[in-house]
């Protein structure tokens, strides 16, 4: 019986980008011009 390989990373580029923008905005206290946050 094979066990499925775990998938801990979201590989969707749009999701990754929005998470990076959110983290930057939280850390810097500034909003980006992307409109994503």
PDB file of C-alpha atoms in Angstrom:
ATOM      1  CA  UNK A   1       0.000   0.000   0.000  1.00  0.00           C
ATOM      2  CA  UNK A   2       1.467   3.338  -1.070  1.00  0.00           C
ATOM      3  CA  UNK A   3       1.095   6.390   1.119  1.00  0.00           C
ATOM      4  CA  UNK A   4       0.447   9.679  -0.647  1.00  0.00           C
ATOM      5  CA  UNK A   5       3.311  12.144  -0.463  1.00  0.00           C
ATOM      6  CA  UNK A   6       2.446  15.042   1.866  1.00  0.00           C
ATOM      7  CA  UNK A   7       1.790  18.415   0.232  1.00  0.00           C
ATOM      8  CA  UNK A   8       2.657  21.192   2.683  1.00  0.00           C
ATOM      9  CA  UNK A   9       3.368  23.909   0.122  1.00  0.00           C
ATOM     10  CA  UNK A  10       0.776  25.841  -1.828  1.00  0.00           C
ATOM     11  CA  UNK A  11       2.083  25.834  -5.394  1.00  0.00           C
ATOM     12  CA  UNK A  12      -0.455  28.281  -6.852  1.00  0.00           C
ATOM     13  CA  UNK A  13       1.548  31.402  -7.867  1.00  0.00           C
ATOM     14  CA  UNK A  14      -1.354  33.795  -7.228  1.00  0.00           C
ATOM     15  CA  UNK A  15      -1.858  32.403  -3.716  1.00  0.00           C
ATOM     16  CA  UNK A  16       1.860  32.603  -2.941  1.00  0.00           C
ATOM     17  CA  UNK A  17       2.032  36.200  -4.207  1.00  0.00           C
ATOM     18  CA  UNK A  18      -0.963  37.317  -2.164  1.00  0.00           C
ATOM     19  CA  UNK A  19       0.501  35.697   0.967  1.00  0.00           C
ATOM     20  CA  UNK A  20       3.852  37.429   0.384  1.00  0.00           C
ATOM     21  CA  UNK A  21       2.104  40.790  -0.067  1.00  0.00           C
ATOM     22  CA  UNK A  22       0.072  40.262   3.107  1.00  0.00           C
ATOM     23  CA  UNK A  23       3.213  39.366   5.081  1.00  0.00           C
ATOM     24  CA  UNK A  24       5.061  42.432   3.760  1.00  0.00           C
ATOM     25  CA  UNK A  25       2.160  44.746   4.575  1.00  0.00           C
ATOM     26  CA  UNK A  26       1.904  43.318   8.090  1.00  0.00           C
ATOM     27  CA  UNK A  27       5.647  43.618   8.708  1.00  0.00           C
ATOM     28  CA  UNK A  28       6.050  47.098   7.223  1.00  0.00           C
ATOM     29  CA  UNK A  29       2.750  48.593   8.326  1.00  0.00           C
ATOM     30  CA  UNK A  30       2.271  49.879   4.777  1.00  0.00           C
ATOM     31  CA  UNK A  31      -0.142  48.929   2.034  1.00  0.00           C
ATOM     32  CA  UNK A  32       1.153  48.023  -1.411  1.00  0.00           C
ATOM     33  CA  UNK A  33      -0.333  49.401  -4.610  1.00  0.00           C
ATOM     34  CA  UNK A  34      -1.320  45.903  -5.732  1.00  0.00           C
ATOM     35  CA  UNK A  35      -4.782  46.158  -4.235  1.00  0.00           C
ATOM     36  CA  UNK A  36      -4.384  42.654  -2.857  1.00  0.00           C
ATOM     37  CA  UNK A  37      -4.449  43.712   0.747  1.00  0.00           C
TER      38      UNK A  37
END
